[in-house]
Short mmCIF file of C-alpha atoms and ligand atoms in Angstrom, two decimals:
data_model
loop_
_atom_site.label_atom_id
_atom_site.label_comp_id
_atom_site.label_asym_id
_atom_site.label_seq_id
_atom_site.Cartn_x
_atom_site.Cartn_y
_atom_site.Cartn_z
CA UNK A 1 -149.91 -82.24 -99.96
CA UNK A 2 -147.98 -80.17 -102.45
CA UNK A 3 -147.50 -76.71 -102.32
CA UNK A 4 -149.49 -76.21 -105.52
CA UNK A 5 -152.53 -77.64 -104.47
CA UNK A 6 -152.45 -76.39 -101.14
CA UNK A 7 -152.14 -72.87 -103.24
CA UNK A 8 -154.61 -73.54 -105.59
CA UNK A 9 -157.48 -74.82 -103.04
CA UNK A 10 -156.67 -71.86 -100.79
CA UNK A 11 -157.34 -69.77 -103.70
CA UNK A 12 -160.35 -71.24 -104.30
CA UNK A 13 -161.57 -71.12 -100.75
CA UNK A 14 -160.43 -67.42 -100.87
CA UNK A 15 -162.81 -66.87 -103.48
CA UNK A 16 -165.89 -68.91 -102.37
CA UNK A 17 -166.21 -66.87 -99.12
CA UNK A 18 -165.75 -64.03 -100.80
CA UNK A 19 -168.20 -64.56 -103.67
CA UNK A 20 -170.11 -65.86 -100.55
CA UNK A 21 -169.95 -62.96 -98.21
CA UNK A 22 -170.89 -60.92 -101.09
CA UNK A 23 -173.82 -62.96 -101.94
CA UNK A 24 -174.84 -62.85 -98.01
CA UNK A 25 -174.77 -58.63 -98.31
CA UNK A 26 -176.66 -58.39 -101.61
CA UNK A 27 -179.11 -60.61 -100.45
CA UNK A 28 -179.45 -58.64 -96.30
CA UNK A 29 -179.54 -55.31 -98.60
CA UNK A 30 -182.32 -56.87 -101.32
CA UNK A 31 -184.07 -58.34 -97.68
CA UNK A 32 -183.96 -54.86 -95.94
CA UNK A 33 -185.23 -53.04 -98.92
CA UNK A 34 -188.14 -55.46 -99.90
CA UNK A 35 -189.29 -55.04 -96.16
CA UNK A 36 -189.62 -51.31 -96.34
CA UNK A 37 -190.97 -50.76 -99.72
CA UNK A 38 -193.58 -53.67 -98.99
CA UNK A 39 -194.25 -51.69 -95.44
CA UNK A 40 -194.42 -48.66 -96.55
CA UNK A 41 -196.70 -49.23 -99.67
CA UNK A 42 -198.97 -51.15 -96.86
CA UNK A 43 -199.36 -47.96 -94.46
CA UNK A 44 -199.52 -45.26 -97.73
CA UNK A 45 -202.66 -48.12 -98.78
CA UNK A 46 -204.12 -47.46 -95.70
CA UNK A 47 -203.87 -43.66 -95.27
CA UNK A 48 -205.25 -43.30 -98.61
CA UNK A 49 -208.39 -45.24 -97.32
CA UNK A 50 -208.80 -43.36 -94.52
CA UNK A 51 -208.80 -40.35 -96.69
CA UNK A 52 -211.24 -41.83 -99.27
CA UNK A 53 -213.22 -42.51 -96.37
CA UNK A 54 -213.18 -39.45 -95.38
CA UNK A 55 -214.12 -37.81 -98.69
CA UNK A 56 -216.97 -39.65 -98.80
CA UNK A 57 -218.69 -37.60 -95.13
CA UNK A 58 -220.82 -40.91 -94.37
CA UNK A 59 -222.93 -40.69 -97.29
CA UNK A 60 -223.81 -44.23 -97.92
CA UNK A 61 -224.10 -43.18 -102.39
CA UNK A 62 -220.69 -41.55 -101.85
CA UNK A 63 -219.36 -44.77 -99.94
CA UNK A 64 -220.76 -47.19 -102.28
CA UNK A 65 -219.27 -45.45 -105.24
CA UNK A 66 -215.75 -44.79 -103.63
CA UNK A 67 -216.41 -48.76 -102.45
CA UNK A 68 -216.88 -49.65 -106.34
CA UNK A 69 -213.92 -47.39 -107.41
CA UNK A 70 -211.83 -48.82 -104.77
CA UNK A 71 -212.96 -52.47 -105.94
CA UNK A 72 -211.97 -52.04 -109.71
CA UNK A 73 -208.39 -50.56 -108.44
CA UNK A 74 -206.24 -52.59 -110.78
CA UNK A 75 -202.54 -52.65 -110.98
CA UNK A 76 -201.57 -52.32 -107.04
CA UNK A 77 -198.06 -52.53 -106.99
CA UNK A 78 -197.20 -54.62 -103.68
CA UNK A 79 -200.41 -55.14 -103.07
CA UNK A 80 -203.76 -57.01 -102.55
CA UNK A 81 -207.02 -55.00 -101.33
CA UNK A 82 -209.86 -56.75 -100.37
CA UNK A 83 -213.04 -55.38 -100.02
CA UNK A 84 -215.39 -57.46 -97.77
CA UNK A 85 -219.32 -56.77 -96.91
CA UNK A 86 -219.38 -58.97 -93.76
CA UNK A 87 -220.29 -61.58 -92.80
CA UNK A 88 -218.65 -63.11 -95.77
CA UNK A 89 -219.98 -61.98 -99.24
CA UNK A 90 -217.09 -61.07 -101.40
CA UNK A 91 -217.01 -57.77 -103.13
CA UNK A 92 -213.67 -57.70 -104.81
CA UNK A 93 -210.53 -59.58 -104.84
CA UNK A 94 -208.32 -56.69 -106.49
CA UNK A 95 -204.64 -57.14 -107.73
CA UNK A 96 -205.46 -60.59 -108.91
CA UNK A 97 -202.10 -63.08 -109.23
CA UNK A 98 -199.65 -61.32 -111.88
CA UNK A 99 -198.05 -63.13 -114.70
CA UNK A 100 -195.23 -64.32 -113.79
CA UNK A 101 -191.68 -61.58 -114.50
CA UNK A 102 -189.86 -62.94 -117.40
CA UNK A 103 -186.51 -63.52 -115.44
CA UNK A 104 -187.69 -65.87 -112.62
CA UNK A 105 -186.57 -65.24 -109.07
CA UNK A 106 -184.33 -68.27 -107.97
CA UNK A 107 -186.42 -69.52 -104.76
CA UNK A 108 -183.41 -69.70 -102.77
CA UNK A 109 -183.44 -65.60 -103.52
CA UNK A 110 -186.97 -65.44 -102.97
CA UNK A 111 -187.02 -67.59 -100.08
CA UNK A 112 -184.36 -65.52 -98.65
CA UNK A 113 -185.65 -61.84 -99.23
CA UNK A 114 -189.41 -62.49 -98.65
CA UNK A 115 -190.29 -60.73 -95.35
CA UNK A 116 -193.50 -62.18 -93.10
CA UNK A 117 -196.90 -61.52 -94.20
CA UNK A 118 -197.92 -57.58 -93.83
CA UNK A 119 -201.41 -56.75 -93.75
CA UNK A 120 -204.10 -54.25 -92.55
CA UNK A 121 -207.64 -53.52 -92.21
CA UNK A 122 -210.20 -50.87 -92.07
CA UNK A 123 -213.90 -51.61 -91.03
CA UNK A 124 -216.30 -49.22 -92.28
CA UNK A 125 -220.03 -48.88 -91.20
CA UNK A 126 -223.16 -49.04 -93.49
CA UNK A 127 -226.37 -47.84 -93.29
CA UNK A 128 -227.56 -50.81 -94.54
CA UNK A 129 -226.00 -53.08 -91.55
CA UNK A 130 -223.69 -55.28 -92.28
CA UNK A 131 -220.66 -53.74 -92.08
CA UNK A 132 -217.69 -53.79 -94.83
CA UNK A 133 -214.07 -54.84 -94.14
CA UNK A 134 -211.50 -53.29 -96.22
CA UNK A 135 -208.37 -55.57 -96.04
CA UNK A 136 -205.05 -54.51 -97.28
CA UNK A 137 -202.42 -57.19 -97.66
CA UNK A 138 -198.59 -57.01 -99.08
CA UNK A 139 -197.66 -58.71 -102.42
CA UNK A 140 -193.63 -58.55 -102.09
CA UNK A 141 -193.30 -60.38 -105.78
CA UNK A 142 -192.75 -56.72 -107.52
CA UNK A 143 -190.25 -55.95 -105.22
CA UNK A 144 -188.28 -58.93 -105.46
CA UNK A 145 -188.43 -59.40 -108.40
CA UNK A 146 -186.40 -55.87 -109.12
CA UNK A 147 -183.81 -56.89 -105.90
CA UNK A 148 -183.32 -59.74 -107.99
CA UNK A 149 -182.25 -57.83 -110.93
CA UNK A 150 -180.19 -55.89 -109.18
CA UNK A 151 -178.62 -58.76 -107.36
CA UNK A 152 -177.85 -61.01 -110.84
CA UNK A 153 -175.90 -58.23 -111.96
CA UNK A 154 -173.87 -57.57 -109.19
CA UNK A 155 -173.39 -61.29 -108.24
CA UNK A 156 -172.16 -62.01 -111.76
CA UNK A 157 -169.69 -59.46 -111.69
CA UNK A 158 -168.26 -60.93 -108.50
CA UNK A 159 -168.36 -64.26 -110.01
CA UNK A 160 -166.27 -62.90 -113.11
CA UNK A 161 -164.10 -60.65 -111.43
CA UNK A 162 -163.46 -64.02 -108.43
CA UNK A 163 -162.47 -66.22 -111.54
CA UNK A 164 -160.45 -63.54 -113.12
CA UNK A 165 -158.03 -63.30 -110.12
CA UNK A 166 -158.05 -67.26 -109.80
CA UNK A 167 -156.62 -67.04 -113.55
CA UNK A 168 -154.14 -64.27 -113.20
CA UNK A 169 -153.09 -65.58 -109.77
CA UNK A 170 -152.95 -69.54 -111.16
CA UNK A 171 -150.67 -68.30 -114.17
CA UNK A 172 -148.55 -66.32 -112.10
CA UNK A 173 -148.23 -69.14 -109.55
CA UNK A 174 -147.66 -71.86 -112.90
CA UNK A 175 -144.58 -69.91 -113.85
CA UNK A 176 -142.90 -69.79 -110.33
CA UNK A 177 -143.48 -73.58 -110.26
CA UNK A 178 -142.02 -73.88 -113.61
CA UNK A 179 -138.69 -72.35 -111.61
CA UNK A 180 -139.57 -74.84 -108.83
CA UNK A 181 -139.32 -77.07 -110.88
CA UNK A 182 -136.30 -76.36 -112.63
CA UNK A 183 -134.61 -76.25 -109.08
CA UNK A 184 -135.91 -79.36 -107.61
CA UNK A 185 -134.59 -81.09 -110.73
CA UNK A 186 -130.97 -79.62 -109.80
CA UNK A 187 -131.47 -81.09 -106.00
CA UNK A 188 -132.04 -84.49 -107.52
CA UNK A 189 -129.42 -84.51 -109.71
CA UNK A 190 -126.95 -83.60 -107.03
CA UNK A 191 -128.48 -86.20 -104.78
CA UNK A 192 -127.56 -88.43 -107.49
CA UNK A 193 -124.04 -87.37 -107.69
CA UNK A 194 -124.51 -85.59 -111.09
CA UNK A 195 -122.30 -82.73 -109.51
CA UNK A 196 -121.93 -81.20 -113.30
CA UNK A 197 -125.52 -80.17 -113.45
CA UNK A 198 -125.99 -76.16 -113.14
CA UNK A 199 -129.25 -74.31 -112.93
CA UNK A 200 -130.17 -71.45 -115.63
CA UNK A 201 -130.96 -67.90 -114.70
CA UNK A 202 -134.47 -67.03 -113.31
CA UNK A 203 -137.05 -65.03 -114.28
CA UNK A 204 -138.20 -64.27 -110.46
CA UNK A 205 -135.34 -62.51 -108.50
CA UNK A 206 -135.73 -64.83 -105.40
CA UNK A 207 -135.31 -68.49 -107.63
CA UNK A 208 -132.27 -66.91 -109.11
CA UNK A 209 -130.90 -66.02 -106.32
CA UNK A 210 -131.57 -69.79 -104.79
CA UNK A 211 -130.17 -70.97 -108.29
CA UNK A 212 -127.15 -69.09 -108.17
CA UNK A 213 -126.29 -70.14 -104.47
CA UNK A 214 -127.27 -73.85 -105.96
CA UNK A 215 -124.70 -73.24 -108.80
CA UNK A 216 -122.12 -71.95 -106.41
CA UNK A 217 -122.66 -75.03 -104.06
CA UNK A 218 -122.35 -77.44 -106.71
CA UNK A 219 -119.11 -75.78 -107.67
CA UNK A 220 -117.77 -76.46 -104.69
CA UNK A 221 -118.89 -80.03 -104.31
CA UNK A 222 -117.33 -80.47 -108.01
CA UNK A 223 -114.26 -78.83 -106.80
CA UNK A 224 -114.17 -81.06 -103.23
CA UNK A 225 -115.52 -84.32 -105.47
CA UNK A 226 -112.20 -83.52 -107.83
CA UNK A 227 -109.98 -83.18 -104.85
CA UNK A 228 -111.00 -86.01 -102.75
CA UNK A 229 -110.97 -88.11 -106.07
CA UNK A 230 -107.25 -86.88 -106.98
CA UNK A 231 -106.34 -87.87 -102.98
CA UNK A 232 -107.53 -91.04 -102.94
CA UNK A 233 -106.03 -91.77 -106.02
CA UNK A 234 -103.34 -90.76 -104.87
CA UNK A 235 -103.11 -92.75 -101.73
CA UNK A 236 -103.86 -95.76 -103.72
CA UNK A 237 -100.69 -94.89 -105.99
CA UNK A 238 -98.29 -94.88 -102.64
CA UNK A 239 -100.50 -98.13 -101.11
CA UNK A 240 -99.47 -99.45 -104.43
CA UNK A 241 -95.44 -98.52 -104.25
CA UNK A 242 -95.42 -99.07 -100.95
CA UNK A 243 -96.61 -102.61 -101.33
CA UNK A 244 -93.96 -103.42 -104.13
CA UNK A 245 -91.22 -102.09 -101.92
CA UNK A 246 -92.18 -103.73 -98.74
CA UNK A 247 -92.33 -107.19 -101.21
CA UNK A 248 -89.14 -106.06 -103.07
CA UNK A 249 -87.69 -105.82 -99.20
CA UNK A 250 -89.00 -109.06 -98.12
CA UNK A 251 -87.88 -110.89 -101.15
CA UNK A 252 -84.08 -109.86 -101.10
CA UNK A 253 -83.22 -108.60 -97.96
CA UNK A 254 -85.39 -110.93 -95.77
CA UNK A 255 -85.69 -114.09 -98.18
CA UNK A 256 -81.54 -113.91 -98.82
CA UNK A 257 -80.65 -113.89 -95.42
CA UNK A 258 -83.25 -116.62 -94.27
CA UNK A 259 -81.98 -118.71 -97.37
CA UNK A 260 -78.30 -117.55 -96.16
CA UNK A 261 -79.64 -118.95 -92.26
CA UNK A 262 -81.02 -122.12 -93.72
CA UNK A 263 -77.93 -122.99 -96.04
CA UNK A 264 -75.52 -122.62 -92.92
CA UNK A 265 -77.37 -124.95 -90.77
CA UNK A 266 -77.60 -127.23 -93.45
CA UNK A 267 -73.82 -127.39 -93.71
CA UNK A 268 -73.63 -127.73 -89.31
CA UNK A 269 -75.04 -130.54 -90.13
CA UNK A 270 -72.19 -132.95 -90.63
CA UNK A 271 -70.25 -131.57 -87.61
CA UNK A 272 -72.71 -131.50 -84.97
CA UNK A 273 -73.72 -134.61 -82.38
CA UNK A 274 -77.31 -135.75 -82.06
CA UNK A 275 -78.27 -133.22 -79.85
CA UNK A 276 -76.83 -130.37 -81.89
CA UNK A 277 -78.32 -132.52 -85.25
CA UNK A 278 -81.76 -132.00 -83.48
CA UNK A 279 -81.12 -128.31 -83.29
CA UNK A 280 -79.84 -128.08 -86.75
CA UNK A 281 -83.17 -129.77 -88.18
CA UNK A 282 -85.38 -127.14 -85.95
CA UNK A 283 -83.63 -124.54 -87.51
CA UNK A 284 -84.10 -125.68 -91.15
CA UNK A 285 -87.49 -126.80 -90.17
CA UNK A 286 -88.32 -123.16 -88.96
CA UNK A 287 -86.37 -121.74 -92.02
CA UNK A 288 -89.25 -123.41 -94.26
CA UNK A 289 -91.71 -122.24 -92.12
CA UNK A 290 -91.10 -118.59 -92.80
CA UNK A 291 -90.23 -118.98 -96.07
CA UNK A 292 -94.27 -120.24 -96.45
CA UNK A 293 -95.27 -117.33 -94.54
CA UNK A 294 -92.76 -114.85 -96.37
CA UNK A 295 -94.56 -115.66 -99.25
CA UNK A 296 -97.92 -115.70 -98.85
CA UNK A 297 -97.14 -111.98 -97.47
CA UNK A 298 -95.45 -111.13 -100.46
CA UNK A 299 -98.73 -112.63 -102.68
CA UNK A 300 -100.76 -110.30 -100.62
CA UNK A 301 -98.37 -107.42 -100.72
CA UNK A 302 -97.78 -107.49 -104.35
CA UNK A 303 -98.63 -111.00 -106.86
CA UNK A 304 -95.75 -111.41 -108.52
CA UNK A 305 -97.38 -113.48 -111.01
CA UNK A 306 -99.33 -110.73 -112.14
CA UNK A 307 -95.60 -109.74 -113.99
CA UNK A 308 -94.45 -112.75 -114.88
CA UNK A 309 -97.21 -114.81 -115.66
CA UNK A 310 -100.35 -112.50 -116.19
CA UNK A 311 -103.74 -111.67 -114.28
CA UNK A 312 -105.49 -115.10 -115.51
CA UNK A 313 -102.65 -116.79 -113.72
CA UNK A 314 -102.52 -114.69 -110.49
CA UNK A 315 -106.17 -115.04 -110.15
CA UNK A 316 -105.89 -118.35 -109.64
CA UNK A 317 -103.45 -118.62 -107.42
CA UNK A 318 -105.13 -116.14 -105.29
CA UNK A 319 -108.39 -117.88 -105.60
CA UNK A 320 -106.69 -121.31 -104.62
CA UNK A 321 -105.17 -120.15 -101.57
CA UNK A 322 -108.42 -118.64 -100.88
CA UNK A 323 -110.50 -121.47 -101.44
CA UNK A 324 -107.70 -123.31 -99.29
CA UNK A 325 -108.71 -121.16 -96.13
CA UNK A 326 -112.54 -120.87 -96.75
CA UNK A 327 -113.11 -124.65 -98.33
CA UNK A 328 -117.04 -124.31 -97.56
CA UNK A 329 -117.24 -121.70 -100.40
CA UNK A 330 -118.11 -122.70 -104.18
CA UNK A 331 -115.77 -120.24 -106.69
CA UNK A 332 -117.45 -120.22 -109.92
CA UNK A 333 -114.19 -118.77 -111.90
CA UNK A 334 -114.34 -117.95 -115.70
CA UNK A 335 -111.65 -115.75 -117.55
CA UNK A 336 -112.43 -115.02 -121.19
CA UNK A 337 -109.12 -115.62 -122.55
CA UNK A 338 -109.19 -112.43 -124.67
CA UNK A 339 -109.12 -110.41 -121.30
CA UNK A 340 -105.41 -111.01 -120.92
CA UNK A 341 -104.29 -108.87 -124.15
CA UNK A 342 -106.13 -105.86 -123.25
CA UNK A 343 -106.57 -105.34 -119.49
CA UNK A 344 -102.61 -102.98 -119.56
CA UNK A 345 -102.54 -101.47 -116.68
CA UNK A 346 -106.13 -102.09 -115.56
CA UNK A 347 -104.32 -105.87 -114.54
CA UNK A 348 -103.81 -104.74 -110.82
CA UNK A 349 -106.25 -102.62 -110.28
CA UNK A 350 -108.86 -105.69 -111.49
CA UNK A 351 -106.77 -107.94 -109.25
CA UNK A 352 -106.91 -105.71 -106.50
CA UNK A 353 -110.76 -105.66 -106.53
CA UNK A 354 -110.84 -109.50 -106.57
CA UNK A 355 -108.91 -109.11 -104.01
CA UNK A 356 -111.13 -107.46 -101.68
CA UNK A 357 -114.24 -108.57 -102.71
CA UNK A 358 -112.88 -111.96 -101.52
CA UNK A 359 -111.52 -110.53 -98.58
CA UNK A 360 -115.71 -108.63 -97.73
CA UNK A 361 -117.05 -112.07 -98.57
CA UNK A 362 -115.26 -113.63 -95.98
CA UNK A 363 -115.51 -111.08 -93.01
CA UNK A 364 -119.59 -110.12 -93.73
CA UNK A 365 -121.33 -111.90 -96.60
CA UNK A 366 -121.66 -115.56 -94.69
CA UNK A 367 -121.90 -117.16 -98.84
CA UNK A 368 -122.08 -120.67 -100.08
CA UNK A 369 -121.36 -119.69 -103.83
CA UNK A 370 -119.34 -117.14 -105.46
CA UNK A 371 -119.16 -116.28 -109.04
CA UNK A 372 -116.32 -114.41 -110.83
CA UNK A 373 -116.49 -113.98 -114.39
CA UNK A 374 -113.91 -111.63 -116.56
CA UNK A 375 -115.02 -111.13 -120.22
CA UNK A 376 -113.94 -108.79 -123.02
CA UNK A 377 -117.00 -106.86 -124.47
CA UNK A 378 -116.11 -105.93 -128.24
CA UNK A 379 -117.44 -102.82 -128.97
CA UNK A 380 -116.37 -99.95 -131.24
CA UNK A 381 -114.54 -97.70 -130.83
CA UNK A 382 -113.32 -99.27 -127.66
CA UNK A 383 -113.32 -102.47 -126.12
CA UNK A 384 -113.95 -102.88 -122.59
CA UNK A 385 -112.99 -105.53 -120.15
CA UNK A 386 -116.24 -106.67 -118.11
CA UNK A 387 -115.87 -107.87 -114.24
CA UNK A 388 -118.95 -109.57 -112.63
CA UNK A 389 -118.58 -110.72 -108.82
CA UNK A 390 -121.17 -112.21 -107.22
CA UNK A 391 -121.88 -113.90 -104.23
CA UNK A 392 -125.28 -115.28 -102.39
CA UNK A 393 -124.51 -113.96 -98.99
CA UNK A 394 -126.16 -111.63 -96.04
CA UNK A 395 -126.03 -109.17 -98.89
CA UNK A 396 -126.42 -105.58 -97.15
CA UNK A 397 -128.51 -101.97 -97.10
CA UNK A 398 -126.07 -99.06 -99.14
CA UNK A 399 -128.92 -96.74 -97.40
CA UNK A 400 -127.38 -97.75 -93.91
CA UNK A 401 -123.86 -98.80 -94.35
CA UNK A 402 -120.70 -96.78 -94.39
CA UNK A 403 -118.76 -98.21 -97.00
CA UNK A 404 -115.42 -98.31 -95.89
CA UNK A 405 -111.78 -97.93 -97.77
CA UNK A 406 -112.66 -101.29 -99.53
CA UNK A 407 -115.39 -100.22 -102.13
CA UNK A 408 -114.51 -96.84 -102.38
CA UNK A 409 -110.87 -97.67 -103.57
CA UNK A 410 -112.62 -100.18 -105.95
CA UNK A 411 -114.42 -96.66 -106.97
CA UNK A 412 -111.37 -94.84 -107.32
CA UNK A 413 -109.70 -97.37 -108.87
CA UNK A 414 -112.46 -97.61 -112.10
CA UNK A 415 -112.90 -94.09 -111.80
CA UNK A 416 -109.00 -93.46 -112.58
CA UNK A 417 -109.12 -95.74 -115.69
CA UNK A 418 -112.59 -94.19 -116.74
CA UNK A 419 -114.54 -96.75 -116.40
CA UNK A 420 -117.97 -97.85 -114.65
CA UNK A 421 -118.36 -99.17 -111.29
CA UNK A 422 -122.05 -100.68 -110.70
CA UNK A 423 -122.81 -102.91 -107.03
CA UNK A 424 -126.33 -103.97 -106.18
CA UNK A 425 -127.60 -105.28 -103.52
CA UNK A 426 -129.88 -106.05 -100.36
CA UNK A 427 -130.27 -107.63 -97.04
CA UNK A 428 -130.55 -111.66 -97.71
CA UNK A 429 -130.03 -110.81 -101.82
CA UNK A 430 -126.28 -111.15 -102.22
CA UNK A 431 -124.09 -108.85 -103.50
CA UNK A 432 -123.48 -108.43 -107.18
CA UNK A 433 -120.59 -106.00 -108.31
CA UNK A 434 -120.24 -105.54 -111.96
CA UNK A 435 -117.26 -103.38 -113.38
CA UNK A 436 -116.77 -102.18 -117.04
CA UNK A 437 -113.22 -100.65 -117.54
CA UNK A 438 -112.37 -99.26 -121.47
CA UNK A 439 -109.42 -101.05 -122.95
CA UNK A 440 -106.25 -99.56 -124.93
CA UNK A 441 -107.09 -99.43 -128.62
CA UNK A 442 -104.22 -102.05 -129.52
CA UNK A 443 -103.91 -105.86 -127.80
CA UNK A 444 -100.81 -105.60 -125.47
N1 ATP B 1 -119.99 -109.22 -99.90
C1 ATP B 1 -120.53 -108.51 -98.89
N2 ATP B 1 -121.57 -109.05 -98.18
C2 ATP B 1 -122.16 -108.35 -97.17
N3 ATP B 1 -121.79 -107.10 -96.81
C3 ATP B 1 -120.76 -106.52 -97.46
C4 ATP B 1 -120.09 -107.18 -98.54
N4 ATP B 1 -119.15 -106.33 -99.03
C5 ATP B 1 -119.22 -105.21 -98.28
N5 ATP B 1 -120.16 -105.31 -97.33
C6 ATP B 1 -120.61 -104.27 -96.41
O1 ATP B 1 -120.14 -103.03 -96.91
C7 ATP B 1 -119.36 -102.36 -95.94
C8 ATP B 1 -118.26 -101.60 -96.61
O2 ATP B 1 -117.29 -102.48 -97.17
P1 ATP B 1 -115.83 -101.95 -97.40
O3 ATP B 1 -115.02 -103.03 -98.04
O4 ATP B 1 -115.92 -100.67 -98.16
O5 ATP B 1 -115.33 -101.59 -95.96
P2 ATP B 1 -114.82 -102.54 -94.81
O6 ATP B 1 -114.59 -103.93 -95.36
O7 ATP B 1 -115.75 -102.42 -93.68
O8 ATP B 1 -113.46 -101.88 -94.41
P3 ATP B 1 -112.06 -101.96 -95.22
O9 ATP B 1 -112.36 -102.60 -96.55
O10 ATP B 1 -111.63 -100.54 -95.34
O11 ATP B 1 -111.17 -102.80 -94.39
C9 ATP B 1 -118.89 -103.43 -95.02
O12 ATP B 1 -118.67 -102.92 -93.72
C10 ATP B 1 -120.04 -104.44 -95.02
O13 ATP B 1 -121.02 -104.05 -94.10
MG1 MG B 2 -113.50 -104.32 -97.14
#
């Protein structure tokens, strides 16, 4: 549930039991009131009969005329008066049923206002016999009517005055989530390694407090990004020497003195027996041997092909020795020809990703097929060189894996020539790795 809604319908519940508590009090009050007006109209009704009666000193002229008088009463607020020669002969129904008030009670008002029936009675004696029964009963409808008055007014100002802090409070609430917003959209940019994004100044003191400390972090993740960025870099600069000089070392110091081992025997030859001839050929044989494995080091180390003969040419060597150790493996290889005039320096740094995405497919992706494909995309005002490798392995989650020195030095290896490093993949999909590095402006 966002925090919004949860806002808004707490708001809104806020207000309903308010308006509702409100409504319950009006309507108690209008309840209350109706009850004593209506009781007290009932007992002044019957005091003034008693009175009457009393006026009249039992003279049965007097009586009948008060009788009549009291029969024609019209008007009775709250009430009905009934005026009853017994057994049952009707004299007067008085206070017959009003019109009905021109703003009509809601029933659930009326229903809830309207006290029990209230009634009284007087008998009085005639001299003719029968006697007369004198009934007073309660007509509340006056009286709620005017509670209802009262309460429409009062209700609707609670209703308007309710809706009116909804509004202010909703607006005020819709421009802190504007900030919200604004910050959340920071969060997600860091969380996708846009490190460059900063957050403007606030209106509300707290969200500019939260975006300054957001600007300051992202500072110092652009500052620790820029460092660990210029170290690995680095690192991959002395990997790089370091490699040449170890090769550099292997080819004349170690390959001169095994080729210096190997002619020497060679010349024992003649003037040794067949024993010692044995010997001799062990020792050339061996000779050979490392020379093999001197090699392939110094291919690993550093291709010297990629010098002399280009990265078209080094790629294939290094895919044929590859496919020589892992022949269960299909290499798709194609090499737009164009590549080789503009990839510079990018040559080792492309070679050295080959490199070890060959060397990943091998230790975790389990592939039949592998596809590498080097083209030249012409567009102005720079070219780039475009490096697709594929493979239909175990594939892998990025979510759960640690990448390791591999990948990331294929990272920092784009990132220092400015270019774009994209890899997708997913358990049982493969891996794909595509890489788009800019090209000088002029064929080398
Ligand atoms: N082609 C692939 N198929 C399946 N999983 C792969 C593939 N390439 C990389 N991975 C996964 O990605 C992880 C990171 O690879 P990365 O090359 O960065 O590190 P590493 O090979 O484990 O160590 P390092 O390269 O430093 O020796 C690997 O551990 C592996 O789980
Ligand atoms: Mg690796």
């Amino acid at each position: 549930m966002s925090l919004r809604f949860r806002l808004n319908l707490t708001i809104s519940l806020t207000m309903f039991i308010i308006v509702s508590v409100g409504a319950l009090f009006i309507t108690h009050n209008a309840r209350r009131s109706v009850l004593e007006e209506v009781r007290s109209s009932v007992n002044m009704a019957l005091q003034l009969i008693d009175a009457g009666l009393q006026q009249t000193g039992g003279d049965e002229a007097r009586l009948r005329a008060w009788l009549s008088e009291l029969a024609h009463l019209e008007n009775t607020r709250h009430l009905r008066i009934h005026v009853q020669q017994l057994p049952e002969k009707i004299i007067k129904l008085d206070s017959p049923p009003r019109d009905k008030a021109e703003n009509p009670v809601p029933s659930w008002f009326a229903w809830a206002v309207t006290p029990e029936l209230m009634t009284g009675e007087k008998m009085v004696e005639s001299s003719g016999g029968n006697p007369i029964r004198i009934s007073v009963e309660a007509d509340p409808s006056d009286e709620i009517a005017e509670a209802w008055r009262e309460a429409e007014d009062f209700l609707y100002l609670m209703i308007i005055l309710a809706a009116a802090v909804y509004a202010v409070v909703h607006f005020t609430l819709g421009r802190a989530f504007v900030s919200v917003g604004v910050i959340l959209q920071g969060l997600e940019g860091i969380e996708q390694g846009n490190y460059e994004k900063r957050l403007p100044h606030l209106d509300l003191l707290e969200f500019d407090r939260i975006s300054q400390a957001f600007n300051h972090t992202a500072e110092a993740l652009t500052r620790s990004r820029r460092e660990n960025r210029a170290l690995t870099q680095q690192s991959l600069a002395i990997q790089e020497e370091e490699r040449r000089y170890i090769s550099q070392e292997l080819h004349d110091e170690f390959g001169q003195s095994l080729s210096a081992v190997k002619v020497m025997a060679a010349s024992l030859k003649k003037r040794v027996d067949d024993d010692g001839l044995m010997a001799v050929e062990a020792i050339i044989e061996s000779c050979d041997h490392m020379f093999i494995e001197v090699r392939a080091m110094m291919r690993r180390l550093r291709p010297m092909l990629l010098d002399e003969l280009g990265l078209r040419a080094s790629l294939e060597d290094l895919i044929a020795h590859w496919r020589n150790r892992n022949q269960r493996v299909e290499v798709d290889f194609h090499y737009d020809d164009e590549v080789e005039q503009y990839a510079g320096d990018a040559k080792i740094h492309l070679f050295r990703i080959v490199q070890e995405c060959l060397t990943n497919i091998v230790k975790y992706a389990g592939a039949r097929q592998v596809s590498i494909d080097f083209r030249l995309s012409a567009r102005t005002p720079l070219h780039s060189i475009i490096l697709d490798i594929s493979d239909d392995g175990k594939g892998f989650n990025p979510e759960q894996t640690r990448s390791g020195f591999g990948l990331l030095g294929m990272k920092e290896r784009i990132a220092s020539l400015g270019g774009e490093f994209d890899l997708t993949t997913r358990p049982g999909g493969g891996v794909a790795i595509t890489v788009r590095v800019p090209c000088p402006r002029e064929p080398g």
